[in-house]
């Protein structure tokens, strides 16, 4: 197994109670591997109960990127959440710790 | 071929001041844009204005204006100076314009033409609106939050700013305007883009979206050594874009400034806060980012695909009073630090219940372990050398919220061994909900004053 950080970088943003994390291949040649293995199911298992709502994945092959959208992921959103990182800015780091199978 | 150079002077209200000065002095800009209005900033500004604690515009407006206005009319390599566009008007664009005129006169800029854009404040319109208007991002209707509403502001498009520029404004001050529209407006004005030229409006929106967070395009919020090295973050340069009439842009920054613009920094910012990349919804356009092509040509060059249909409604942010949050923190170190923090949390849970404190929600975090990492943790973790317990609770009154910090502080003499460094705070929560309204409810109006 290897961590997602070996293949990709990520940035998280927020809109209300929705978190968004882009995952971008360092090398565009790794995009097909990411698209095949960084599935909504795998991401959902990695984040566990902290994501209360549905997760959507958007594919951006021209950029070598995937965009994940997490609903009800910010404990109410930046304006009212009790959490320390109410924006979810640290969540890109949590994403990059996800473990993937080694490429063949 | 004529290009227009747009510079980003700020990416949020509290942003650094020095990079804007660097752009004003050395950027050879046509426009300097300050984006300073986050989702709830305007509601906080309304609250401060209503309480008589401020005029309602951005508290850093005077400092930013004093810094950059002296350069506004100075000829440079590309032209006769720059115009300034900003949403620092917040809850009171008129007072912001008057303050700017005062500063301009002090600086010897008599005759400076300052426009302000009104029309985004729809608070009274929403008070009279159907209470059944649904909330966008959660269950419920306007009726649920109307009694506690502080302010409601519609995200205006670029039209008001375009009008102001057409009237000869050298400084344009707005309240709530969609962030990319601050950058789209000068492009529409300079190139005469049609309001239904979806491709160009979409491309201008992409340029605005890339610039609106300033340092996040040049290596801020990006550095992660050793794989993602960014030089000179202490003197990070803010970006500019040279935009052509067809909407293509070349991104750059002042030579010698810190930071770096790369394909990777641009990709991260392109997708920042974007949900569906095929439909980035703005007041003027629904832009499509999926076919954006980036090419590195010295400074990066981006080509942008077109936008799609204009949505018929405008988004409104409604700020409303939502109680108080009390917080307290305390540190533990050495062997068993995390276990002592957990013991402290258990003590406080018991005391909150025993005292019957009126908290509607509480949270206990061990900073250093699970405060931001809210995902499941591996079963066995090494004992951290130190941790910090953070306790937060929501209450209806400031007095009740203050009990959180008092209880944490009392752990000094009544809690686990070696607890230190207590900090406590109480803040009023101005929460934000969103609704959609018909476009006609919020039309921009432009007024002009002369320094």
Coordinates of N, CA, C and O in Angstrom, one line a residue, chain A residues 10-92:
Chain A
X10 N -3.4 18.1 -3.1 CA -4.8 18.3 -2.8 C -5.0 19.7 -2.2 O -4.1 20.2 -1.6
X11 N -6.2 20.2 -2.4 CA -6.5 21.5 -1.8 C -8.0 21.4 -1.4 O -8.8 21.0 -2.1
X12 N -8.3 21.9 -0.2 CA -9.7 21.9 0.3 C -10.3 23.3 0.4 O -9.6 24.2 0.7
X13 N -11.6 23.3 0.0 CA -12.3 24.6 0.1 C -13.7 24.3 0.7 O -14.0 23.1 0.9
X14 N -14.4 25.4 1.1 CA -15.7 25.2 1.7 C -16.8 26.1 1.1 O -16.5 27.2 0.7
X15 N -18.0 25.6 1.1 CA -19.2 26.4 0.7 C -20.3 26.0 1.8 O -20.8 24.9 1.7
X16 N -20.5 26.9 2.7 CA -21.5 26.5 3.7 C -21.0 25.2 4.5 O -19.9 25.1 4.9
X17 N -21.9 24.3 4.6 CA -21.6 23.0 5.3 C -21.0 22.0 4.3 O -20.9 20.8 4.7
X18 N -20.7 22.4 3.1 CA -20.2 21.5 2.1 C -18.7 21.7 2.0 O -18.2 22.8 1.9
X19 N -17.9 20.6 2.1 CA -16.5 20.6 1.9 C -16.1 20.1 0.5 O -16.8 19.3 -0.1
X20 N -15.0 20.7 -0.1 CA -14.6 20.3 -1.4 C -13.1 20.0 -1.4 O -12.4 20.8 -0.8
X21 N -12.7 18.9 -1.9 CA -11.3 18.6 -2.0 C -10.9 18.2 -3.4 O -11.4 17.2 -3.9
X22 N -10.0 19.0 -4.0 CA -9.4 18.6 -5.3 C -8.2 17.7 -5.0 O -7.5 17.9 -4.1
X23 N -8.1 16.6 -5.9 CA -6.9 15.7 -5.8 C -6.3 15.8 -7.2 O -7.0 15.4 -8.2
X24 N -5.1 16.2 -7.3 CA -4.4 16.5 -8.6 C -3.2 15.6 -8.7 O -2.3 15.6 -7.8
X25 N -3.1 14.9 -9.8 CA -1.9 14.0 -10.0 C -0.7 14.9 -10.2 O -0.7 15.8 -11.0
X26 N 0.4 14.5 -9.5 CA 1.7 15.2 -9.7 C 2.1 15.0 -11.2 O 2.6 15.9 -11.8
X27 N 2.0 13.8 -11.6 CA 2.3 13.4 -13.0 C 1.0 13.1 -13.7 O 0.4 12.1 -13.3
X28 N 0.6 13.8 -14.7 CA -0.7 13.5 -15.4 C -0.8 12.1 -15.8 O -1.9 11.5 -15.9
X29 N 0.3 11.4 -16.0 CA 0.3 10.0 -16.4 C -0.3 9.1 -15.3 O -0.8 8.0 -15.6
X30 N -0.4 9.6 -14.1 CA -1.0 8.8 -13.0 C -2.5 9.0 -12.9 O -3.1 8.4 -12.0
X31 N -3.0 9.9 -13.7 CA -4.4 10.2 -13.5 C -5.3 8.9 -13.7 O -6.2 8.7 -12.9
X32 N -5.1 8.1 -14.8 CA -6.0 6.9 -14.9 C -5.9 6.0 -13.7 O -7.0 5.5 -13.3
X33 N -4.8 5.9 -13.1 CA -4.7 5.0 -11.8 C -5.5 5.7 -10.7 O -6.3 5.0 -10.0
X34 N -5.4 7.0 -10.6 CA -6.2 7.6 -9.5 C -7.7 7.5 -9.8 O -8.5 7.2 -8.9
X35 N -8.1 7.7 -11.1 CA -9.5 7.6 -11.5 C -10.0 6.2 -11.2 O -11.2 6.1 -10.8
X36 N -9.2 5.2 -11.3 CA -9.6 3.9 -11.1 C -9.7 3.5 -9.7 O -10.6 2.7 -9.3
X37 N -8.8 4.0 -8.9 CA -8.7 3.5 -7.5 C -9.2 4.5 -6.4 O -9.5 4.1 -5.3
X38 N -9.2 5.8 -6.7 CA -9.6 6.7 -5.7 C -11.2 6.9 -5.9 O -11.7 7.9 -6.3
X39 N -11.8 5.8 -5.5 CA -13.3 5.8 -5.7 C -14.0 6.5 -4.6 O -13.5 6.7 -3.5
X40 N -15.3 6.8 -4.8 CA -16.1 7.4 -3.8 C -16.2 6.4 -2.6 O -16.1 6.9 -1.4
X41 N -16.3 5.1 -2.8 CA -16.4 4.1 -1.7 C -15.1 4.2 -0.8 O -15.2 4.2 0.4
X42 N -13.9 4.2 -1.5 CA -12.7 4.2 -0.8 C -12.5 5.5 0.1 O -12.1 5.5 1.2
X43 N -12.9 6.6 -0.5 CA -12.8 7.9 0.2 C -13.8 7.9 1.3 O -13.5 8.4 2.4
X44 N -15.0 7.4 1.1 CA -16.0 7.4 2.2 C -15.5 6.5 3.4 O -15.7 6.9 4.5
X45 N -14.9 5.4 3.1 CA -14.4 4.6 4.2 C -13.2 5.3 4.9 O -13.1 5.2 6.1
X46 N -12.4 6.0 4.2 CA -11.3 6.7 4.8 C -11.8 7.8 5.8 O -11.3 7.9 6.9
X47 N -12.8 8.6 5.4 CA -13.2 9.7 6.2 C -14.2 9.2 7.3 O -14.4 9.9 8.3
X48 N -14.9 8.1 7.0 CA -15.8 7.6 8.0 C -16.9 8.5 8.4 O -17.4 9.2 7.6
X49 N -17.2 8.5 9.7 CA -18.4 9.3 10.2 C -18.3 10.8 10.1 O -19.3 11.5 10.3
X50 N -17.2 11.3 9.8 CA -17.1 12.8 9.8 C -17.8 13.4 8.6 O -18.1 14.6 8.6
X51 N -18.1 12.6 7.6 CA -18.9 13.1 6.4 C -20.3 12.5 6.6 O -20.5 11.3 6.5
X52 N -21.2 13.4 6.9 CA -22.6 13.0 7.2 C -23.4 12.8 5.9 O -24.3 12.0 5.9
X53 N -23.1 13.6 4.9 CA -24.0 13.6 3.7 C -23.3 12.8 2.6 O -22.3 12.2 2.8
X54 N -23.9 12.8 1.4 CA -23.4 12.1 0.3 C -22.1 12.7 -0.2 O -21.8 13.9 0.0
X55 N -21.3 11.9 -0.9 CA -20.0 12.3 -1.5 C -20.2 12.2 -3.0 O -20.7 11.2 -3.6
X56 N -19.8 13.3 -3.7 CA -19.8 13.2 -5.2 C -18.4 13.4 -5.7 O -17.6 14.1 -5.1
X57 N -18.1 12.7 -6.9 CA -16.8 12.8 -7.5 C -16.9 13.3 -8.9 O -17.7 12.8 -9.7
X58 N -16.1 14.4 -9.2 CA -16.1 14.9 -10.6 C -14.8 14.6 -11.2 O -13.7 14.8 -10.5
X59 N -14.8 14.2 -12.5 CA -13.5 13.8 -13.1 C -13.1 15.0 -14.1 O -13.9 15.5 -14.8
X60 N -11.8 15.3 -14.0 CA -11.3 16.4 -14.8 C -10.0 15.9 -15.5 O -8.9 16.2 -15.2
X61 N -10.2 15.0 -16.5 CA -9.0 14.4 -17.2 C -8.1 15.4 -17.8 O -6.9 15.2 -17.8
X62 N -8.7 16.5 -18.3 CA -7.8 17.5 -18.9 C -6.8 18.1 -17.9 O -5.7 18.6 -18.3
X63 N -7.2 18.1 -16.7 CA -6.3 18.7 -15.6 C -5.6 17.6 -14.9 O -4.7 17.9 -14.0
X64 N -5.9 16.3 -15.1 CA -5.4 15.2 -14.3 C -5.8 15.3 -12.9 O -5.1 15.0 -12.0
X65 N -7.1 15.6 -12.7 CA -7.6 15.9 -11.4 C -9.0 15.3 -11.1 O -9.7 15.1 -12.1
X66 N -9.2 15.0 -9.9 CA -10.6 14.6 -9.4 C -11.0 15.7 -8.4 O -10.2 16.2 -7.6
X67 N -12.3 15.9 -8.4 CA -12.9 16.9 -7.5 C -13.9 16.2 -6.6 O -14.9 15.7 -7.1
X68 N -13.7 16.1 -5.3 CA -14.6 15.5 -4.4 C -15.4 16.5 -3.6 O -14.9 17.5 -3.2
X69 N -16.7 16.3 -3.6 CA -17.6 17.2 -2.9 C -18.3 16.4 -1.8 O -18.9 15.4 -2.0
X70 N -18.2 16.9 -0.5 CA -18.7 16.3 0.6 C -19.8 17.1 1.2 O -19.6 18.2 1.7
X71 N -21.0 16.6 1.3 CA -22.1 17.4 1.9 C -22.2 17.1 3.4 O -21.9 16.0 3.8
X72 N -22.6 18.1 4.2 CA -22.7 18.0 5.6 C -21.4 17.4 6.2 O -21.4 16.4 6.9
X73 N -20.3 18.0 5.8 CA -19.0 17.5 6.3 C -18.3 18.5 7.2 O -17.2 18.2 7.7
X74 N -19.0 19.6 7.5 CA -18.2 20.7 8.3 C -19.0 21.1 9.6 O -18.9 22.2 10.1
X75 N -19.7 20.1 10.1 CA -20.4 20.3 11.4 C -21.2 21.6 11.5 O -21.2 22.3 12.5
X76 N -21.8 21.9 10.3 CA -22.7 23.1 10.3 C -22.1 24.2 9.4 O -22.8 25.2 9.0
X77 N -20.8 24.2 9.1 CA -20.2 25.2 8.3 C -19.4 26.2 9.1 O -19.6 26.3 10.3
X78 N -18.6 27.0 8.4 CA -17.6 27.8 9.0 C -18.3 28.9 9.9 O -17.7 29.3 10.9
X79 N -19.5 29.3 9.6 CA -20.1 30.4 10.4 C -20.6 29.9 11.7 O -20.9 30.7 12.6
X80 N -20.9 28.6 11.9 CA -21.4 28.2 13.2 C -20.9 26.9 13.8 O -21.3 26.5 14.9
X81 N -19.9 26.2 13.1 CA -19.4 25.0 13.6 C -18.7 25.1 14.9 O -18.0 26.2 15.2
X82 N -18.7 24.1 15.8 CA -17.9 24.1 17.0 C -16.5 23.6 16.8 O -15.7 23.7 17.7
X83 N -16.2 23.1 15.6 CA -15.0 22.5 15.4 C -13.8 23.5 15.3 O -14.1 24.7 15.1
X84 N -12.6 23.0 15.6 CA -11.5 23.9 15.6 C -11.2 24.5 14.2 O -11.0 25.7 14.0
X85 N -11.2 23.6 13.2 CA -10.9 24.0 11.8 C -12.3 24.0 11.1 O -12.6 23.1 10.4
X86 N -13.0 25.0 11.3 CA -14.4 25.1 10.8 C -14.5 25.1 9.3 O -15.5 24.7 8.7
X87 N -13.4 25.7 8.7 CA -13.4 25.7 7.2 C -13.1 24.3 6.6 O -13.4 24.1 5.4
X88 N -12.6 23.4 7.4 CA -12.1 22.1 6.8 C -10.9 22.3 6.0 O -10.6 21.5 5.1
X89 N -10.1 23.3 6.3 CA -8.9 23.5 5.4 C -7.9 22.4 5.6 O -7.1 22.1 4.7
X90 N -7.9 21.8 6.8 CA -6.9 20.7 7.1 C -7.3 19.4 6.4 O -6.6 18.4 6.4
X91 N -8.5 19.3 5.8 CA -9.0 18.0 5.3 C -8.2 17.5 4.1 O -8.2 16.4 3.8
X92 N -7.6 18.5 3.4 CA -6.7 18.0 2.2 C -5.6 17.1 2.8 O -5.3 16.1 2.1

